[in-house]
């Protein structure tokens, strides 16, 4: 009795230990998945694959419909030829192939799918159709060409576009990319400011900027940012937003990153808004000045009349 209790207790302990081991493995897997968040390339791949699952489902549905339609036609054609006593009998090898590849609708669908996925050679399937009629041979070639060059290429494009959009919309990827780019640009800007002769406060004046704007190092850096700086004074005024006459390293970096690349819709919208505000206030100012000048003219006429009289 004691031995049985001991064996039962030992088995229970072993079961608990096994569960603890499984739980430990699960915890390690979860921790590993948390580490994956910081592996940017791996995270991008996993996120893109997950994002394309919806497209994959509908792609498989579309492909299944296409294969189903063509399978109906080929199955009916082969069955009519085999069962019709008025048609010549197929060669022995083709008869065996017809039973294997066109024996039923599902077998035909599988054969057509294997044809476009390198699962079976064309020769084995097209030999049956060529023995029946040249029309079905041409129709089979049309099926393969249509599936390869139209359907599969379109599906590949959809998958690529979906993966690109998911990578661009991935918030964590975007944040890490921005941080990495900012650190890289900060390093380059510090080196650039040292070349421009900045002081310990890391500020640069217009004279220093104008003196070094045509140097190879500065031009090279602006070219990497996609900036074409041909007017030092205009560009410096754009960077010096506070009008202090000098540009700090953070101010310089933000300005360069703000002006790189093409204009965004929000930039165009802000420009249009500022332009409309300027035109509206300019019109009010002109109206005000016309009224004031009219009053001044009347006063001058009145004063002239009094002096003459």
mmCIF file of C-alpha atoms in Angstrom, residues 49-276:
data_model
loop_
_atom_site.group_PDB
_atom_site.id
_atom_site.type_symbol
_atom_site.label_atom_id
_atom_site.label_comp_id
_atom_site.label_asym_id
_atom_site.label_seq_id
_atom_site.Cartn_x
_atom_site.Cartn_y
_atom_site.Cartn_z
ATOM 1 C CA UNK A 49 3.471 38.353 -43.526
ATOM 2 C CA UNK A 50 0.636 38.708 -41.013
ATOM 3 C CA UNK A 51 -0.701 41.725 -42.887
ATOM 4 C CA UNK A 52 -0.815 39.761 -46.179
ATOM 5 C CA UNK A 53 -2.860 36.870 -44.738
ATOM 6 C CA UNK A 54 -6.123 38.544 -45.717
ATOM 7 C CA UNK A 55 -4.875 39.072 -49.266
ATOM 8 C CA UNK A 56 -3.653 35.470 -49.311
ATOM 9 C CA UNK A 57 -7.103 34.171 -48.399
ATOM 10 C CA UNK A 58 -8.851 36.050 -51.204
ATOM 11 C CA UNK A 59 -6.052 35.160 -53.635
ATOM 12 C CA UNK A 60 -6.609 31.475 -52.894
ATOM 13 C CA UNK A 61 -10.349 31.930 -53.349
ATOM 14 C CA UNK A 62 -9.819 33.591 -56.734
ATOM 15 C CA UNK A 63 -7.330 30.943 -57.830
ATOM 16 C CA UNK A 64 -9.697 28.170 -56.730
ATOM 17 C CA UNK A 65 -12.529 29.690 -58.770
ATOM 18 C CA UNK A 66 -10.362 29.928 -61.879
ATOM 19 C CA UNK A 67 -9.110 26.362 -61.502
ATOM 20 C CA UNK A 68 -12.662 25.158 -60.849
ATOM 21 C CA UNK A 69 -14.009 26.707 -64.052
ATOM 22 C CA UNK A 70 -11.232 25.276 -66.229
ATOM 23 C CA UNK A 71 -11.456 21.890 -64.455
ATOM 24 C CA UNK A 72 -15.165 21.655 -65.301
ATOM 25 C CA UNK A 73 -14.421 22.238 -68.972
ATOM 26 C CA UNK A 74 -11.510 19.787 -69.208
ATOM 27 C CA UNK A 75 -13.258 17.079 -67.172
ATOM 28 C CA UNK A 76 -16.334 17.289 -69.359
ATOM 29 C CA UNK A 77 -14.244 17.214 -72.533
ATOM 30 C CA UNK A 78 -12.229 14.158 -71.512
ATOM 31 C CA UNK A 79 -15.300 12.308 -70.187
ATOM 32 C CA UNK A 80 -17.267 12.946 -73.379
ATOM 33 C CA UNK A 81 -14.410 11.626 -75.512
ATOM 34 C CA UNK A 82 -13.838 8.525 -73.381
ATOM 35 C CA UNK A 83 -17.525 7.595 -73.056
ATOM 36 C CA UNK A 84 -18.502 8.357 -76.640
ATOM 37 C CA UNK A 85 -18.370 5.099 -78.668
ATOM 38 C CA UNK A 86 -18.179 7.027 -81.931
ATOM 39 C CA UNK A 87 -14.791 8.619 -81.092
ATOM 40 C CA UNK A 88 -11.508 6.736 -81.557
ATOM 41 C CA UNK A 89 -10.086 5.190 -78.403
ATOM 42 C CA UNK A 90 -7.143 6.847 -76.693
ATOM 43 C CA UNK A 91 -3.737 5.150 -76.611
ATOM 44 C CA UNK A 92 -3.134 2.980 -73.589
ATOM 45 C CA UNK A 93 -0.793 5.471 -71.899
ATOM 46 C CA UNK A 94 -3.218 8.336 -72.485
ATOM 47 C CA UNK A 95 -6.102 6.259 -71.127
ATOM 48 C CA UNK A 96 -4.190 5.674 -67.915
ATOM 49 C CA UNK A 97 -3.255 9.389 -67.753
ATOM 50 C CA UNK A 98 -6.862 10.430 -68.358
ATOM 51 C CA UNK A 99 -8.029 8.293 -65.432
ATOM 52 C CA UNK A 100 -5.214 9.654 -63.254
ATOM 53 C CA UNK A 101 -5.433 13.363 -64.084
ATOM 54 C CA UNK A 102 -9.025 13.774 -65.378
ATOM 55 C CA UNK A 103 -10.860 10.988 -63.547
ATOM 56 C CA UNK A 104 -13.031 13.357 -61.518
ATOM 57 C CA UNK A 105 -13.549 17.067 -60.978
ATOM 58 C CA UNK A 106 -11.334 17.174 -57.877
ATOM 59 C CA UNK A 107 -8.576 15.221 -59.614
ATOM 60 C CA UNK A 108 -8.703 17.625 -62.557
ATOM 61 C CA UNK A 109 -8.529 20.632 -60.224
ATOM 62 C CA UNK A 110 -5.522 19.082 -58.502
ATOM 63 C CA UNK A 111 -3.869 18.400 -61.858
ATOM 64 C CA UNK A 112 -4.410 21.981 -63.039
ATOM 65 C CA UNK A 113 -3.037 23.358 -59.780
ATOM 66 C CA UNK A 114 0.022 21.125 -59.978
ATOM 67 C CA UNK A 115 0.574 22.333 -63.546
ATOM 68 C CA UNK A 116 1.038 25.955 -62.458
ATOM 69 C CA UNK A 117 2.943 25.059 -59.267
ATOM 70 C CA UNK A 118 5.541 22.705 -60.779
ATOM 71 C CA UNK A 119 3.906 19.684 -59.215
ATOM 72 C CA UNK A 120 3.524 17.757 -62.480
ATOM 73 C CA UNK A 121 5.013 18.045 -65.960
ATOM 74 C CA UNK A 122 3.011 19.562 -68.817
ATOM 75 C CA UNK A 123 3.817 16.615 -71.024
ATOM 76 C CA UNK A 124 1.824 14.157 -68.943
ATOM 77 C CA UNK A 125 -1.350 16.264 -68.992
ATOM 78 C CA UNK A 126 -1.235 17.858 -72.411
ATOM 79 C CA UNK A 127 -0.611 14.503 -74.113
ATOM 80 C CA UNK A 128 -4.152 13.418 -73.157
ATOM 81 C CA UNK A 129 -5.698 16.621 -74.525
ATOM 82 C CA UNK A 130 -3.618 16.518 -77.704
ATOM 83 C CA UNK A 131 -4.910 12.999 -78.378
ATOM 84 C CA UNK A 132 -8.478 14.276 -78.101
ATOM 85 C CA UNK A 133 -8.303 17.514 -80.103
ATOM 86 C CA UNK A 134 -5.982 20.397 -80.968
ATOM 87 C CA UNK A 135 -8.654 22.752 -79.640
ATOM 88 C CA UNK A 136 -8.309 21.427 -76.097
ATOM 89 C CA UNK A 137 -4.529 21.581 -76.381
ATOM 90 C CA UNK A 138 -4.750 25.270 -77.295
ATOM 91 C CA UNK A 139 -7.262 25.867 -74.507
ATOM 92 C CA UNK A 140 -4.922 24.234 -71.984
ATOM 93 C CA UNK A 141 -2.016 26.431 -73.177
ATOM 94 C CA UNK A 142 -4.305 29.462 -72.789
ATOM 95 C CA UNK A 143 -5.109 28.379 -69.212
ATOM 96 C CA UNK A 144 -1.431 28.087 -68.301
ATOM 97 C CA UNK A 145 -0.497 31.399 -69.960
ATOM 98 C CA UNK A 146 -3.451 33.229 -68.383
ATOM 99 C CA UNK A 147 -2.710 31.863 -64.918
ATOM 100 C CA UNK A 148 1.034 32.420 -65.090
ATOM 101 C CA UNK A 149 1.267 35.840 -66.744
ATOM 102 C CA UNK A 150 -1.973 37.441 -65.580
ATOM 103 C CA UNK A 151 -3.294 35.957 -62.357
ATOM 104 C CA UNK A 152 -0.078 35.044 -60.550
ATOM 105 C CA UNK A 153 1.692 38.289 -61.518
ATOM 106 C CA UNK A 154 -1.238 40.359 -60.297
ATOM 107 C CA UNK A 155 -1.347 38.398 -57.033
ATOM 108 C CA UNK A 156 2.391 38.913 -56.575
ATOM 109 C CA UNK A 157 1.950 42.639 -57.098
ATOM 110 C CA UNK A 158 -0.887 42.751 -54.585
ATOM 111 C CA UNK A 159 1.201 40.892 -51.998
ATOM 112 C CA UNK A 160 4.176 43.218 -52.539
ATOM 113 C CA UNK A 161 2.001 46.330 -52.263
ATOM 114 C CA UNK A 162 0.328 44.999 -49.125
ATOM 115 C CA UNK A 163 3.693 44.177 -47.549
ATOM 116 C CA UNK A 164 5.071 47.637 -48.391
ATOM 117 C CA UNK A 165 2.024 49.370 -46.920
ATOM 118 C CA UNK A 166 2.209 47.285 -43.750
ATOM 119 C CA UNK A 167 5.897 48.127 -43.318
ATOM 120 C CA UNK A 168 5.201 51.821 -43.834
ATOM 121 C CA UNK A 169 2.254 51.814 -41.441
ATOM 122 C CA UNK A 170 4.044 49.868 -38.723
ATOM 123 C CA UNK A 171 4.303 52.424 -35.923
ATOM 124 C CA UNK A 172 7.199 50.763 -34.109
ATOM 125 C CA UNK A 173 9.211 50.432 -37.319
ATOM 126 C CA UNK A 174 8.570 54.060 -38.198
ATOM 127 C CA UNK A 175 9.582 55.278 -34.744
ATOM 128 C CA UNK A 176 12.813 53.252 -34.697
ATOM 129 C CA UNK A 177 13.637 54.408 -38.218
ATOM 130 C CA UNK A 178 13.105 58.036 -37.226
ATOM 131 C CA UNK A 179 15.281 57.618 -34.138
ATOM 132 C CA UNK A 180 18.052 55.945 -36.127
ATOM 133 C CA UNK A 181 17.943 58.638 -38.823
ATOM 134 C CA UNK A 182 17.928 61.405 -36.241
ATOM 135 C CA UNK A 183 20.986 60.036 -34.457
ATOM 136 C CA UNK A 184 22.830 59.621 -37.761
ATOM 137 C CA UNK A 185 21.973 63.159 -38.818
ATOM 138 C CA UNK A 186 22.955 64.557 -35.440
ATOM 139 C CA UNK A 187 26.392 62.976 -35.817
ATOM 140 C CA UNK A 188 26.780 64.402 -39.303
ATOM 141 C CA UNK A 189 25.554 67.833 -38.232
ATOM 142 C CA UNK A 190 28.011 67.955 -35.325
ATOM 143 C CA UNK A 191 30.854 67.121 -37.683
ATOM 144 C CA UNK A 192 29.566 69.719 -40.124
ATOM 145 C CA UNK A 193 29.399 72.398 -37.461
ATOM 146 C CA UNK A 194 32.960 71.621 -36.441
ATOM 147 C CA UNK A 195 34.014 72.140 -40.039
ATOM 148 C CA UNK A 196 32.137 75.436 -40.104
ATOM 149 C CA UNK A 197 34.067 76.631 -37.092
ATOM 150 C CA UNK A 198 31.422 76.736 -34.385
ATOM 151 C CA UNK A 199 32.146 77.727 -30.842
ATOM 152 C CA UNK A 200 31.577 75.731 -27.690
ATOM 153 C CA UNK A 201 27.899 76.669 -27.661
ATOM 154 C CA UNK A 202 27.395 74.879 -31.011
ATOM 155 C CA UNK A 203 25.926 77.865 -32.784
ATOM 156 C CA UNK A 204 26.771 79.289 -36.191
ATOM 157 C CA UNK A 205 26.336 82.798 -37.506
ATOM 158 C CA UNK A 206 25.508 83.874 -41.017
ATOM 159 C CA UNK A 207 29.110 84.928 -41.714
ATOM 160 C CA UNK A 208 30.402 81.465 -40.813
ATOM 161 C CA UNK A 209 27.682 79.804 -42.826
ATOM 162 C CA UNK A 210 28.298 81.975 -45.881
ATOM 163 C CA UNK A 211 32.035 81.372 -45.685
ATOM 164 C CA UNK A 212 31.693 77.575 -45.712
ATOM 165 C CA UNK A 213 28.553 77.066 -47.812
ATOM 166 C CA UNK A 214 30.592 76.448 -50.969
ATOM 167 C CA UNK A 215 32.981 73.962 -49.384
ATOM 168 C CA UNK A 216 32.953 70.390 -50.653
ATOM 169 C CA UNK A 217 32.034 68.909 -47.257
ATOM 170 C CA UNK A 218 28.992 71.127 -46.785
ATOM 171 C CA UNK A 219 27.813 70.675 -50.363
ATOM 172 C CA UNK A 220 28.173 66.927 -50.043
ATOM 173 C CA UNK A 221 26.096 66.842 -46.878
ATOM 174 C CA UNK A 222 23.315 68.923 -48.414
ATOM 175 C CA UNK A 223 23.290 66.641 -51.458
ATOM 176 C CA UNK A 224 22.781 63.592 -49.219
ATOM 177 C CA UNK A 225 19.729 65.356 -47.757
ATOM 178 C CA UNK A 226 18.436 66.232 -51.227
ATOM 179 C CA UNK A 227 18.885 69.980 -50.666
ATOM 180 C CA UNK A 228 20.115 72.385 -53.337
ATOM 181 C CA UNK A 229 21.333 75.444 -51.439
ATOM 182 C CA UNK A 230 22.221 78.149 -53.964
ATOM 183 C CA UNK A 231 21.333 81.241 -51.875
ATOM 184 C CA UNK A 232 23.054 81.202 -48.481
ATOM 185 C CA UNK A 233 21.153 84.201 -47.103
ATOM 186 C CA UNK A 234 17.680 82.888 -48.028
ATOM 187 C CA UNK A 235 18.432 79.421 -46.675
ATOM 188 C CA UNK A 236 19.880 80.827 -43.449
ATOM 189 C CA UNK A 237 16.770 82.944 -42.887
ATOM 190 C CA UNK A 238 14.638 79.815 -43.288
ATOM 191 C CA UNK A 239 16.750 77.973 -40.711
ATOM 192 C CA UNK A 240 16.871 80.885 -38.254
ATOM 193 C CA UNK A 241 13.187 80.820 -37.404
ATOM 194 C CA UNK A 242 13.585 82.741 -34.158
ATOM 195 C CA UNK A 243 15.472 85.555 -35.925
ATOM 196 C CA UNK A 244 18.316 85.482 -33.444
ATOM 197 C CA UNK A 245 21.041 85.744 -36.078
ATOM 198 C CA UNK A 246 22.507 82.356 -35.199
ATOM 199 C CA UNK A 247 21.489 78.732 -35.629
ATOM 200 C CA UNK A 248 21.891 76.045 -32.990
ATOM 201 C CA UNK A 249 22.606 72.449 -33.883
ATOM 202 C CA UNK A 250 19.068 71.259 -33.115
ATOM 203 C CA UNK A 251 17.601 74.182 -35.023
ATOM 204 C CA UNK A 252 19.847 73.457 -37.994
ATOM 205 C CA UNK A 253 18.959 69.761 -38.000
ATOM 206 C CA UNK A 254 15.209 70.352 -37.769
ATOM 207 C CA UNK A 255 15.392 72.890 -40.559
ATOM 208 C CA UNK A 256 17.349 70.599 -42.893
ATOM 209 C CA UNK A 257 15.033 67.649 -42.229
ATOM 210 C CA UNK A 258 12.012 69.900 -42.733
ATOM 211 C CA UNK A 259 13.176 71.066 -46.158
ATOM 212 C CA UNK A 260 14.362 67.671 -47.472
ATOM 213 C CA UNK A 261 12.270 65.730 -49.960
ATOM 214 C CA UNK A 262 9.116 66.805 -51.715
ATOM 215 C CA UNK A 263 6.485 69.101 -50.289
ATOM 216 C CA UNK A 264 3.723 67.309 -48.411
ATOM 217 C CA UNK A 265 0.031 68.086 -48.638
ATOM 218 C CA UNK A 266 0.093 69.715 -45.186
ATOM 219 C CA UNK A 267 2.928 72.007 -46.306
ATOM 220 C CA UNK A 268 0.978 73.073 -49.387
ATOM 221 C CA UNK A 269 -2.136 73.584 -47.278
ATOM 222 C CA UNK A 270 -0.271 75.754 -44.787
ATOM 223 C CA UNK A 271 1.240 77.787 -47.624
ATOM 224 C CA UNK A 272 -2.187 78.355 -49.189
ATOM 225 C CA UNK A 273 -3.648 79.318 -45.819
ATOM 226 C CA UNK A 274 -0.860 81.821 -45.116
ATOM 227 C CA UNK A 275 -1.181 83.244 -48.632
ATOM 228 C CA UNK A 276 -4.939 83.716 -48.253
#
